[in-house]
Coordinates of C-alpha atoms and ligand atoms in Angstrom, one line a residue:
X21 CA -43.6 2.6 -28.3
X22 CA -44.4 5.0 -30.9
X23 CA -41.6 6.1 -33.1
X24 CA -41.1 9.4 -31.7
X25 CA -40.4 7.6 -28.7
X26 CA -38.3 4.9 -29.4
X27 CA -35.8 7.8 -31.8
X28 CA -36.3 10.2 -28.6
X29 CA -34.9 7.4 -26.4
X30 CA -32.3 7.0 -28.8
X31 CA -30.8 10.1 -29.4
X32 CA -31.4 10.5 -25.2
X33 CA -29.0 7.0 -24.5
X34 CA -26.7 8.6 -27.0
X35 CA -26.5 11.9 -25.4
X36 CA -26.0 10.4 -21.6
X37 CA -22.6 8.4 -23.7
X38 CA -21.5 11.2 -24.9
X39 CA -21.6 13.3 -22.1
X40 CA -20.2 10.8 -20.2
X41 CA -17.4 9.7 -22.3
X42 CA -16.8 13.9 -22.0
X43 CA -16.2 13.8 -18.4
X44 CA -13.0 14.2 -17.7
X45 CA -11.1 12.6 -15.4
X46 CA -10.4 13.4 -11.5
X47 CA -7.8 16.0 -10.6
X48 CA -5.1 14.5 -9.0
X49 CA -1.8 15.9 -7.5
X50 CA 1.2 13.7 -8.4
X51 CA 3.1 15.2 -6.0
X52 CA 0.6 13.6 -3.2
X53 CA 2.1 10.3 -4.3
X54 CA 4.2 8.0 -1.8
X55 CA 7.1 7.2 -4.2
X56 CA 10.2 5.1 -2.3
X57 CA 12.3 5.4 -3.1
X58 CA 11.9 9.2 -4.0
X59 CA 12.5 10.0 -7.8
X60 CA 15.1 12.6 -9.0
X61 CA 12.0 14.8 -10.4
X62 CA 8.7 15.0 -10.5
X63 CA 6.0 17.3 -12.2
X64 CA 2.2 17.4 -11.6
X65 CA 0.1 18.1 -14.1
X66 CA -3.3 17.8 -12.2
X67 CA -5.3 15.3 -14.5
X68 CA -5.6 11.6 -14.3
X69 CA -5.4 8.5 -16.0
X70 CA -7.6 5.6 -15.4
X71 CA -7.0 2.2 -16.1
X72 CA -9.6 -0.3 -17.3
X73 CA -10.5 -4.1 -18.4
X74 CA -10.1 -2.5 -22.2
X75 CA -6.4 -0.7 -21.3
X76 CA -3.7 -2.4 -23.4
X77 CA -0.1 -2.6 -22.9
X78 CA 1.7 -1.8 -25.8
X79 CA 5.2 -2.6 -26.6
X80 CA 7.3 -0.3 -29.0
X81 CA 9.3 -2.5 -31.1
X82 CA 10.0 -5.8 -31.3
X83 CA 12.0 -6.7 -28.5
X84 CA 11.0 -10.1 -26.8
X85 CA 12.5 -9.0 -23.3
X86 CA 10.4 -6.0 -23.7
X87 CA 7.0 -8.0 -24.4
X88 CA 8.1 -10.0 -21.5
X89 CA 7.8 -7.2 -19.3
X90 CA 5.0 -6.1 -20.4
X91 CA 4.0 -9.5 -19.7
X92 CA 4.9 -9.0 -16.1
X93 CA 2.6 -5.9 -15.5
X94 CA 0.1 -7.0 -16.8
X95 CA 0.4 -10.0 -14.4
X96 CA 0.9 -7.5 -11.5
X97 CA -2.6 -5.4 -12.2
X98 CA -4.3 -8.8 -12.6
X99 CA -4.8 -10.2 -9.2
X100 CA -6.3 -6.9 -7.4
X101 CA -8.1 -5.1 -10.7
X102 CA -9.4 -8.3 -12.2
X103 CA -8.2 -7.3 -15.9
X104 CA -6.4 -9.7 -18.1
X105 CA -4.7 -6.7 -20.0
X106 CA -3.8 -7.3 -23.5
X107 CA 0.1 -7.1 -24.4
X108 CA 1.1 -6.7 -27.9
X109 CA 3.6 -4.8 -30.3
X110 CA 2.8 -2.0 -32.1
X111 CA 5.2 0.6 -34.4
X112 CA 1.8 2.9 -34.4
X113 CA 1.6 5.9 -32.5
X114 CA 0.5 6.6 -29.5
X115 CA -3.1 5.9 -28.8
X116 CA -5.3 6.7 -25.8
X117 CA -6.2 4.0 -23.0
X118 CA -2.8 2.3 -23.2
X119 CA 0.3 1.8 -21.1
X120 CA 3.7 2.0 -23.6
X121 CA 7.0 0.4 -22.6
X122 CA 9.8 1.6 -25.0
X123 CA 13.2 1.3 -25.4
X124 CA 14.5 4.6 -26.8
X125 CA 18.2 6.5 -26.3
X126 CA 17.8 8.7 -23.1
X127 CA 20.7 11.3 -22.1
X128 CA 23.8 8.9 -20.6
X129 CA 22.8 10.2 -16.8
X130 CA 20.3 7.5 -16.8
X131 CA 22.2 4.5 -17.5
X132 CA 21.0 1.4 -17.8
X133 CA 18.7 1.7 -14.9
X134 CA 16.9 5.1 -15.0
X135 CA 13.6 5.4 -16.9
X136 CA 10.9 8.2 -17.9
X137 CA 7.3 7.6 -17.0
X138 CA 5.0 10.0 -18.6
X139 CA 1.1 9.9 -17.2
X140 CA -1.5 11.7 -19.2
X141 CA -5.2 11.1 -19.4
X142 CA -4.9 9.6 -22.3
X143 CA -2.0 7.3 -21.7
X144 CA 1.4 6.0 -19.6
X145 CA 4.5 6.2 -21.3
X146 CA 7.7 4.3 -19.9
X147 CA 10.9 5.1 -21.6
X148 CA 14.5 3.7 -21.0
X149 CA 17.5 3.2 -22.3
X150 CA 17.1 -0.7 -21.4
X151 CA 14.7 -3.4 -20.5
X152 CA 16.4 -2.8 -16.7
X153 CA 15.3 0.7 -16.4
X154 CA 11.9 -0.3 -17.9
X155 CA 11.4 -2.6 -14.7
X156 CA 12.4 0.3 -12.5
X157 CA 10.2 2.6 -13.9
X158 CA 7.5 0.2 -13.5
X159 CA 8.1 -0.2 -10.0
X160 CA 7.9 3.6 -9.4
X161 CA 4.0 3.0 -11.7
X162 CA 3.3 0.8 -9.3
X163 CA 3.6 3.2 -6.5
X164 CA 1.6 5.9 -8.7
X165 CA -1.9 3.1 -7.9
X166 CA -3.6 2.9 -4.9
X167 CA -2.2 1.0 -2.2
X168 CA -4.9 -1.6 -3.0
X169 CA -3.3 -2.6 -6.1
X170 CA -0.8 -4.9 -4.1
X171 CA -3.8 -7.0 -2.6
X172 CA -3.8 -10.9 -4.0
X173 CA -7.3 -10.8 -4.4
X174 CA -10.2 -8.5 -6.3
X175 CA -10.6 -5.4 -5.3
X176 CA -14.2 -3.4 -6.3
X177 CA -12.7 0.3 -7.3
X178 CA -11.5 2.4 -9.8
X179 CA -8.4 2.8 -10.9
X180 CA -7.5 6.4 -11.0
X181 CA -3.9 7.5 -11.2
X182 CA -2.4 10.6 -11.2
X183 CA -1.1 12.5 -14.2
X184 CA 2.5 14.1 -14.6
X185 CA 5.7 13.3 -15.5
X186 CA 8.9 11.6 -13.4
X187 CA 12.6 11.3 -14.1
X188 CA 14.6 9.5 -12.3
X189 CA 17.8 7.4 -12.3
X190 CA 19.9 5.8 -9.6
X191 CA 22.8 7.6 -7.5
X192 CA 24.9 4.2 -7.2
X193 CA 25.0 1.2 -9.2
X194 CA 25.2 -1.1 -6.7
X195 CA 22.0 -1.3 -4.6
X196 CA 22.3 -4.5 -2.4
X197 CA 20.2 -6.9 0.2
X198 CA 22.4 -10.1 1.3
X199 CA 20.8 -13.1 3.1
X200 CA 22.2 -15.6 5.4
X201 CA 20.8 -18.4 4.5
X202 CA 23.6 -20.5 7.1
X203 CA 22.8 -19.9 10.2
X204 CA 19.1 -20.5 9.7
X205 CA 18.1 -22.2 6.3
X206 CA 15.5 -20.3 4.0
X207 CA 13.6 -22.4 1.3
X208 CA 14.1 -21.1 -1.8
X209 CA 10.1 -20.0 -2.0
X210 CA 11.5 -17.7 1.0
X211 CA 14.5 -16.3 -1.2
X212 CA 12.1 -15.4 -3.9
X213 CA 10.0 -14.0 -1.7
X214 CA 12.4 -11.5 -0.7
X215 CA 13.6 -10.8 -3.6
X216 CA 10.0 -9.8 -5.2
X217 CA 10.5 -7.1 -1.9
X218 CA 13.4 -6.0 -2.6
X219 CA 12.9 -5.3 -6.4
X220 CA 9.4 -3.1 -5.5
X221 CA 12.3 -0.5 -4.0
X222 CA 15.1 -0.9 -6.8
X223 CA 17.9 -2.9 -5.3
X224 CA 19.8 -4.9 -7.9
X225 CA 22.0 -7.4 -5.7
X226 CA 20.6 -10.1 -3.4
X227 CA 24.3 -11.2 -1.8
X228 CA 23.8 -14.8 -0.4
X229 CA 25.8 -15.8 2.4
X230 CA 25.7 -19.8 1.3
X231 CA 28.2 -21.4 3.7
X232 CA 29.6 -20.7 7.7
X233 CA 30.0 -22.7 10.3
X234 CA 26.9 -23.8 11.0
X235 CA 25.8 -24.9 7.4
X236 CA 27.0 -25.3 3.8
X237 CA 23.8 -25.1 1.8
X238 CA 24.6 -24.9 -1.8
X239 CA 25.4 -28.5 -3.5
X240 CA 28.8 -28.9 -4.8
X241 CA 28.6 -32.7 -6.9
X242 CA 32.4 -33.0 -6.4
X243 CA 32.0 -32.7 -3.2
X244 CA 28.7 -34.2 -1.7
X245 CA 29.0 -34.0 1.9
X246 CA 29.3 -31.0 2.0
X247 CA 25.5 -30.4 1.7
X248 CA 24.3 -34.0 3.0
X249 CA 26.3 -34.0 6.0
X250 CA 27.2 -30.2 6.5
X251 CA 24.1 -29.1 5.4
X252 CA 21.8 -31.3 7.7
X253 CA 21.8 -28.4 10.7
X254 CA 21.6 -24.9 11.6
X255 CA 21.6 -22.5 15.1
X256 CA 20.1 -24.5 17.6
X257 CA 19.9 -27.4 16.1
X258 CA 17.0 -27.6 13.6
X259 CA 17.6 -29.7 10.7
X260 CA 18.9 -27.3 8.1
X261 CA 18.9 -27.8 4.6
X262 CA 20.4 -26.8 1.6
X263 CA 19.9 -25.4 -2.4
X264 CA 20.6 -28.4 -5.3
X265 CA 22.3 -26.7 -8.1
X266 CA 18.7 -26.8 -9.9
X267 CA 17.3 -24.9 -7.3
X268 CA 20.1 -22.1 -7.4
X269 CA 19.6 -21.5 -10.7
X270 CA 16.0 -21.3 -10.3
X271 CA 16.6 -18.7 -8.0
X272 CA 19.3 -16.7 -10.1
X273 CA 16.6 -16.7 -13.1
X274 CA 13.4 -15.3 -11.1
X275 CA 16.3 -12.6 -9.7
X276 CA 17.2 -11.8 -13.2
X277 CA 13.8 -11.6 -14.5
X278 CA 13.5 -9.0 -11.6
X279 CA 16.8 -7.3 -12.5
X280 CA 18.5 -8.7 -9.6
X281 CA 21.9 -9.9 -9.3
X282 CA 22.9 -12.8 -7.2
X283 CA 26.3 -12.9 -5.5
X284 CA 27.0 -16.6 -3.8
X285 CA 29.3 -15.9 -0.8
X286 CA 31.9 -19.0 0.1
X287 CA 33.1 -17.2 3.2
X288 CA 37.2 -18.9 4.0
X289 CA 39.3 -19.3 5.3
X290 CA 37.2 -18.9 8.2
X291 CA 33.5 -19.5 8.9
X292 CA 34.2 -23.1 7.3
X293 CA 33.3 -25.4 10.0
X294 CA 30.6 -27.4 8.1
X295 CA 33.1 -28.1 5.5
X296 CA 36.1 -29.1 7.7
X297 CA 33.0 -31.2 9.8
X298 CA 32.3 -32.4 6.2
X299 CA 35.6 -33.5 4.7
X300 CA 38.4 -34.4 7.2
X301 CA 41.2 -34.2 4.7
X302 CA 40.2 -30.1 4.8
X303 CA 41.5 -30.1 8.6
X304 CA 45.4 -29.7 9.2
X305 CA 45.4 -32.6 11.6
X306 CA 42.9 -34.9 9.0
X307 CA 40.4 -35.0 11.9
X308 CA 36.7 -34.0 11.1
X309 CA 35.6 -31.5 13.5
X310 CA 32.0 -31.9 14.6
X311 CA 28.7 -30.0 13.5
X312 CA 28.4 -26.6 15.4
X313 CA 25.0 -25.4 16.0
X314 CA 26.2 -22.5 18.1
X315 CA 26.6 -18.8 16.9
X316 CA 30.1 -18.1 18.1
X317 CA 32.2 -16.7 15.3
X318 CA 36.4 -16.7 14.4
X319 CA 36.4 -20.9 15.7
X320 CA 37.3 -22.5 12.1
X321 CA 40.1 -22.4 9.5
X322 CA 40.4 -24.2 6.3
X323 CA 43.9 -26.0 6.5
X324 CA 46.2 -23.5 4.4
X325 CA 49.3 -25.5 3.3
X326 CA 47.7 -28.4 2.1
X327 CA 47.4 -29.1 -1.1
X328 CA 43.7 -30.4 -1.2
X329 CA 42.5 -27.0 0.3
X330 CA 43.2 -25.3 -3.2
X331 CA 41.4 -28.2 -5.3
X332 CA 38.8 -28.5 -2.8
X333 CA 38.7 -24.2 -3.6
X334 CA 38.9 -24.5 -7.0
X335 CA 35.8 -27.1 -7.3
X336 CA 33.5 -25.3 -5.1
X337 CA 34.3 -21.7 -7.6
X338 CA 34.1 -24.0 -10.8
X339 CA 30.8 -25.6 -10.2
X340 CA 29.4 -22.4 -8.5
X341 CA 30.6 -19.8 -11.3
X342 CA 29.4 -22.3 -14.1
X343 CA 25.5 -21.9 -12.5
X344 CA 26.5 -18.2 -11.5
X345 CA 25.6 -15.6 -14.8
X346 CA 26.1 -12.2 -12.2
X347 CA 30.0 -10.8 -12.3
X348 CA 30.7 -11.3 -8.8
X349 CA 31.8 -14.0 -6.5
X350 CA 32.4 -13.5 -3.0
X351 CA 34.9 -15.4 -0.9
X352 CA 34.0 -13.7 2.6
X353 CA 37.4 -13.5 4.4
X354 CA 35.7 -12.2 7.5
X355 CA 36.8 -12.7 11.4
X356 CA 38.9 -15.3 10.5
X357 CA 40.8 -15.4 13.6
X358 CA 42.1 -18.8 13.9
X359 CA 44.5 -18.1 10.5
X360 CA 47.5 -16.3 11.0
X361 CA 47.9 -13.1 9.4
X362 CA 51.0 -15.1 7.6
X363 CA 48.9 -17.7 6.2
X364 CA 45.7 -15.4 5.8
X365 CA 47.2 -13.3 3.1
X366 CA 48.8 -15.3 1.1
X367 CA 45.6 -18.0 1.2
X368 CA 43.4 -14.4 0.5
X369 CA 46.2 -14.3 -2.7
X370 CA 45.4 -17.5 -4.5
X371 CA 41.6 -17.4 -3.7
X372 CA 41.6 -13.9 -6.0
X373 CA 43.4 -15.8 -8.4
X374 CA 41.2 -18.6 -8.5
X375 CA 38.1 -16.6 -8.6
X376 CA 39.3 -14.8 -11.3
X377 CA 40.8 -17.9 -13.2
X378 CA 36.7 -19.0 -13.4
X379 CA 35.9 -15.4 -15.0
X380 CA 34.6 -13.8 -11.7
X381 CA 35.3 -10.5 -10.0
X382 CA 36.5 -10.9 -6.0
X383 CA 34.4 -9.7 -3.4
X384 CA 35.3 -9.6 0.0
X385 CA 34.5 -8.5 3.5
X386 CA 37.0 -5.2 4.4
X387 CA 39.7 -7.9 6.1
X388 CA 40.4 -9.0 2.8
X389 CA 42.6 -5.5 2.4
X390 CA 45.6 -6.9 4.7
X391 CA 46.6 -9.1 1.3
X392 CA 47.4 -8.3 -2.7
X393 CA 44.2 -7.1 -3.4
X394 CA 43.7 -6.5 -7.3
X395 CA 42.1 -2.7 -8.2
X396 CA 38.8 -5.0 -9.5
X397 CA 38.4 -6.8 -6.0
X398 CA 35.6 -4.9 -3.9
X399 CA 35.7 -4.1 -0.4
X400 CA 32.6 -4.8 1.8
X401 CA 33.1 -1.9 4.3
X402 CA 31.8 -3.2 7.2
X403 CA 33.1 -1.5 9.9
X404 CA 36.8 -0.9 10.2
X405 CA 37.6 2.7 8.5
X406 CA 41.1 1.9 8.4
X407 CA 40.2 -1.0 6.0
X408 CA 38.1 0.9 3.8
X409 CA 40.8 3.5 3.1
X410 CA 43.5 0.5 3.2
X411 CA 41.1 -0.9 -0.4
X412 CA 40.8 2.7 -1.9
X413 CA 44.5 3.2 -1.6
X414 CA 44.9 0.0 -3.7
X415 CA 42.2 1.2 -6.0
X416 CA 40.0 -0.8 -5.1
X417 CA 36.0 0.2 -4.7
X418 CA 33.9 -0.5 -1.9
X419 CA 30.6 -1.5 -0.9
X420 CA 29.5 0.0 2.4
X421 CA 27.5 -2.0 5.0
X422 CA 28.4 0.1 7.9
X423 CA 27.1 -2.2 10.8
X424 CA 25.8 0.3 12.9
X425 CA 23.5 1.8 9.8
X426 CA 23.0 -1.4 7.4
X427 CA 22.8 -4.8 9.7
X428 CA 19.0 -5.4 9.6
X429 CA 20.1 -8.2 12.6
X430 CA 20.6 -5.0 14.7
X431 CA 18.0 -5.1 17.4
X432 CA 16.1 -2.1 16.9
X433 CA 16.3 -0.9 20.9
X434 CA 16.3 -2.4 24.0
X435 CA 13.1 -4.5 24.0
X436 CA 13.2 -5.4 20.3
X437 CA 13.3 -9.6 20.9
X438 CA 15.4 -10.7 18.1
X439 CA 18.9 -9.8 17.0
X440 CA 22.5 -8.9 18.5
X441 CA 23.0 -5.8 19.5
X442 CA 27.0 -5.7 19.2
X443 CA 27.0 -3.2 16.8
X444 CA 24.5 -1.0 18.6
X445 CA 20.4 -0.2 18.5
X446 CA 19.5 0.5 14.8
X447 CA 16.0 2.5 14.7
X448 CA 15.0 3.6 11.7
X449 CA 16.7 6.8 12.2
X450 CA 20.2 5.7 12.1
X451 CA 19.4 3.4 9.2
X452 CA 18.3 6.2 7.1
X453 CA 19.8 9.4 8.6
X454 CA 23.8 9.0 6.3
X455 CA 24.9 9.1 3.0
X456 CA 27.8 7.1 1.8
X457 CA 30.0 10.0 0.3
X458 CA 30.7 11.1 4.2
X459 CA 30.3 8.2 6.1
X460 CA 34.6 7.2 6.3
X461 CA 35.8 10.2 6.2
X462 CA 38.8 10.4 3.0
X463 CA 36.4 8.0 1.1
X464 CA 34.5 9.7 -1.5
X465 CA 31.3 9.0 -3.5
X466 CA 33.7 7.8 -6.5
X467 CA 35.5 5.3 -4.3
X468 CA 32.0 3.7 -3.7
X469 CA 30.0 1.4 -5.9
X470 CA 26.6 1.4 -3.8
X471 CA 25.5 -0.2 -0.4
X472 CA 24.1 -3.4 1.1
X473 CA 22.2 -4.1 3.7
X474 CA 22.8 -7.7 5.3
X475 CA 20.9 -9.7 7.3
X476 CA 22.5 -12.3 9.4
X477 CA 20.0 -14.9 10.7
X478 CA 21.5 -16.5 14.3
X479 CA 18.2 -15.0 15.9
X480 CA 16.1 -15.1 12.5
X481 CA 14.1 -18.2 12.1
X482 CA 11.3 -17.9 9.6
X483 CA 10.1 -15.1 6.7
X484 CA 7.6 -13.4 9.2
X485 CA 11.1 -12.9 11.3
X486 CA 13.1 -11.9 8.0
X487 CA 10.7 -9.1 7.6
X488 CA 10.5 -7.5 10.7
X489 CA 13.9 -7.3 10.9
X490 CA 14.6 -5.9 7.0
X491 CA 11.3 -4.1 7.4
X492 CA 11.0 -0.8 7.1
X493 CA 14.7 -0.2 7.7
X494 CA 15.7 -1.8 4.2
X495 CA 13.4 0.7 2.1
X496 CA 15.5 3.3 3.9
X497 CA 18.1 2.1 2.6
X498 CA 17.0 1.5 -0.7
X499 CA 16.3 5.2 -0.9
X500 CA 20.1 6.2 0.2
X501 CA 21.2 4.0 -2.5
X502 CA 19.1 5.3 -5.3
X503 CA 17.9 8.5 -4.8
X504 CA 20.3 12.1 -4.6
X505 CA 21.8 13.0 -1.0
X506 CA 20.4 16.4 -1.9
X507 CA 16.7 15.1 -2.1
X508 CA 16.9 13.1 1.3
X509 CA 15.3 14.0 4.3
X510 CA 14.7 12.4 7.2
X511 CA 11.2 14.5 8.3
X512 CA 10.0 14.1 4.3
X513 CA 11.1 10.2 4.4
X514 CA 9.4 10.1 7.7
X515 CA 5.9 10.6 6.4
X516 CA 6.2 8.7 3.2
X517 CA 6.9 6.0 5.3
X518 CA 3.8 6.5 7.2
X519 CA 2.1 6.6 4.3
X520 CA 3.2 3.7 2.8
X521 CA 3.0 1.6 5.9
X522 CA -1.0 0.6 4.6
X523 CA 0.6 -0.5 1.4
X524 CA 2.9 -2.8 3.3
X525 CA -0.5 -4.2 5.5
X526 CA -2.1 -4.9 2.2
X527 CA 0.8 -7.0 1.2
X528 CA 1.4 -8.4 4.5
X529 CA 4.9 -7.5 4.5
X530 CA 5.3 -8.2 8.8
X531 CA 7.1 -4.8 9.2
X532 CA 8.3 -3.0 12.8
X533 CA 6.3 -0.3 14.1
X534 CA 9.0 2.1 15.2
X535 CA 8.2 4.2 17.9
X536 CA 9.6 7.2 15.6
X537 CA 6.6 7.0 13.4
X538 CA 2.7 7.7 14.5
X539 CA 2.0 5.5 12.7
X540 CA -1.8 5.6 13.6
X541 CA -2.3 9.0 12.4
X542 CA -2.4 7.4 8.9
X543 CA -4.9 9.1 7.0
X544 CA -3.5 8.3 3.7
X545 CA -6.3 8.0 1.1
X546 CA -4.8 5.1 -0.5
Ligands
TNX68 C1 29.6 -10.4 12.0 S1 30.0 -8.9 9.6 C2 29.7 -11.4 10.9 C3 28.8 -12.5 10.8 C4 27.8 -12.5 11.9 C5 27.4 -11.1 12.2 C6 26.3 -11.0 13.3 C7 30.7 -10.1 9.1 C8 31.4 -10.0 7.9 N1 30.6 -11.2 9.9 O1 29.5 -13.7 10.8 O2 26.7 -13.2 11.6 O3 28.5 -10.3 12.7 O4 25.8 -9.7 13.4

């Protein structure tokens, strides 16, 4: 090669980079986006940023939670983009290719929970008021990617994102999922597996319903039958199982790493069967009753003059607030119809006191209301009106699970093959068509402090079960909880969630193909 050539080759490779590093970037349309639930604002600005092996994660300041996070997207690009993103600190300004996380002061509005997330082609720019709204606002990022970012393994594209700008903070504080883990026993693999699917849409409480007649599945070392013997079955008769102490808290520390609150659930006086089986000395005649595997309801009472009742109380609270970091404890107080309304409320008395003795706020299904409920005990509204307005008039807040909008055990219509259908058919519909500040008429959006979805399991065996029932009726939900009644409609929802459906494929979340949706006519380009 002459050296004409060789510099003409040169200055030709440089001229192809340059050009090339001159492209700009696709034109995108934010707004095209499938974002669930919906933000309180968002502006397109046309552009794109791409991602790449080089992008780094940047974390403003020198908070460790904050790195940590940034930790934790990183480790969610990884698996479908192949890039092992580079996290570190910085106090520079902003430079291009790189996703900042910041902590900053944002107008009170957005609480602890709302973020900022700025897209430009040059950068991503989270901004919150706390590490909490950091994690939100990367949820919402993830949503901004293709739907192929969720896939566990390598995926061979680009990774173009639309530019703009969101802002967005929640409408209720309380966003809730609550598991019953009783009548059918879910591994605690399962229970994080849920709540990985429940943080993608913002909720902030999984409630777990830990003991009922059929089971008592959280270890109490004061009292160890409990979980040996009353532990050892479920409905229809499979063997059970329960949570060791060590396993709870595992659970409670991958909730909070996702921002999630657990909330154990001791439901008494009723729903106590596998305790009184358990323990005779719980039973007023000192007889243990046997193991029910059955899904009748409103059979059991805890014994509520003796004596041991109230120890055997107090050690189940102690142990379980010690391992417990959330505010809440829940003492159920549902259907208890074998306790007289003259033992019920006095019983419901010293239980508030108790759980409060141990440093925990009361929780308890909207029966509670008949007895001395303090204004810091919360009502779960669950279908009784009158009770709801019975709590509010003793200044009490409430959480709504209105059955006939919130049970995910709800059959879905007539030829759905699992759950009851006592409370009625819940297509997606009814799930999503409400809002909580006119639901109980004379209860008003201040009375409430957010909304929970439950999921009894009689008919619920296994995950793939758990997510047909919960999905997509739960990200519904998750978007009444969070985003503005104003901004919610039910035609607009409709084809999000037909949109999002291929996201859900790719991460094999088992949803239920309602007939409401046409599903099929999918032609999403993510
Ligand atoms: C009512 S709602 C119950 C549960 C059942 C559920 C089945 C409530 C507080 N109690 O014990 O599992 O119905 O749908």
């Amino acid at each position: 090669m002459t050296l004409k050539k060789y510099l003409n080759t040169i200055v030709i490779f440089f001229l192809v980079a340059l050009l090339t590093s001159c492209k700009e970037n696709p034109k995108m349309n934010l707004l095209d986006e499938v974002l669930l639930p919906k933000p309180v604002l968002v502006k397109a600005t046309g552009s794109s940023f791409e991602l790449k092996n080089d992008t780094k994660i940047l974390i403003k300041g020198d908070s460790e939670e904050l790195f940590q996070m940034g930790k934790y997207l990183a480790n969610l690009l990884k698996p479908a983009t192949g890039f092992d993103l580079e996290v570190k600190a910085t106090s520079k300004k902003t430079i291009s290719n790189s996703i900042y996380l910041m902590l900053t002061k944002l107008e009170s509005n957005y609480g602890e929970e709302g973020y900022q997330l700025n897209i430009t082609d040059k950068n991503i720019i989270i901004k919150a008021n706390s590490v909490k709204g950091v994690f939100r606002g990367i949820q919402t990022l993830r949503q901004v990617f293709p739907s192929e970012i969720e896939a566990s393994n390598l995926q061979n594209r680009k990774w173009f994102i639309a530019s703009g700008e969101i802002y967005d903070y929640p409408q209720f504080t309380y966003r809730g999922a609550m598991l019953d883990v009783t009548r059918h026993f879910f591994k605690k693999e399962d229970v994080k597996k849920y709540i990985d699917m429940i943080a993608m849409y913002k909720l902030n409480v999984l409630h777990l319903h830990l003991s009922d007649d059929q089971g008592w599945r959280i270890e109490i070392k004061s009292w160890p039958n409990l979980t040996t013997y009353g532990g050892s079955t479920e409905v229809g008769g499979g063997k059970g199982g329960f949570y060791t102490q060590e396993d709870y808290k595992e659970i409670v520390k991958y909730a909070q790493e996702r921002y999630i609150t657990i909330i154990p659930e001791i439901d008494m006086p009723g729903h106590t069967n596998a305790a009184l089986a358990s323990y005779p000395e719980l039973n007023c005649d000192g007889k243990a009753t046997k193991l029910y595997t059955g899904m009748k309801v409103g059979f059991s009472t805890l014994c509520t003059h003796k004596k041991i009742t109230y120890q055997f109380i107090d050690d189940v609270i102690r142990e379980l607030a010690a391992i417990t970091p959330g505010p809440y404890f829940h003492i159920g107080g549902d259907e208890s119809h074998s306790t007289k309304i003259e033992d019920y409320i006095p019983f419901i008395n010293k239980v508030q006191e108790l759980v409060i003795a141990h440093g925990k706020q009361v929780i308890g299904w909207d029966e509670i209301v008949s007895a001395t409920i303090k204004p810091t005990t919360l009502v779960q509204y669950w279908g009784r009106p009158k009770n709801a307005l019975k709590g509010v008039s003793k200044n009490a807040k409430i959480i709504l699970s209105p059955s006939d909008r919130t049970y995910l055990d709800m059959k879905y219509d007539s030829i759905t093959k699992l759950g009851l259908k006592w409370a009625g058919y819940v297509d997606l519909d009814k799930a999503y068509n409400w809002s909580p500040s006119t639901l109980i008429p004379g209860i008003s959006k201040e009375d409430i402090l957010g909304i929970e979805s439950p999921l009894w399991t009689e008919t619920v065996t296994n995950m793939e079960e758990v997510e047909f029932m919960a999905f997509p009726r739960i990200i519904g939900h998750a978007e009444i909880g969070w985003t503005p009644d104003s901004l919610r409609v039910w035609d607009d929802y409709k084809m999000r969630l037909k949109k999002h459906a291929k996201r859900l494929k790719i991460m094999k979340i088992n949803f239920y193909p309602s007939v409401l949706i046409d599903w099929n006519e999918s032609k999403s380009k993510k």
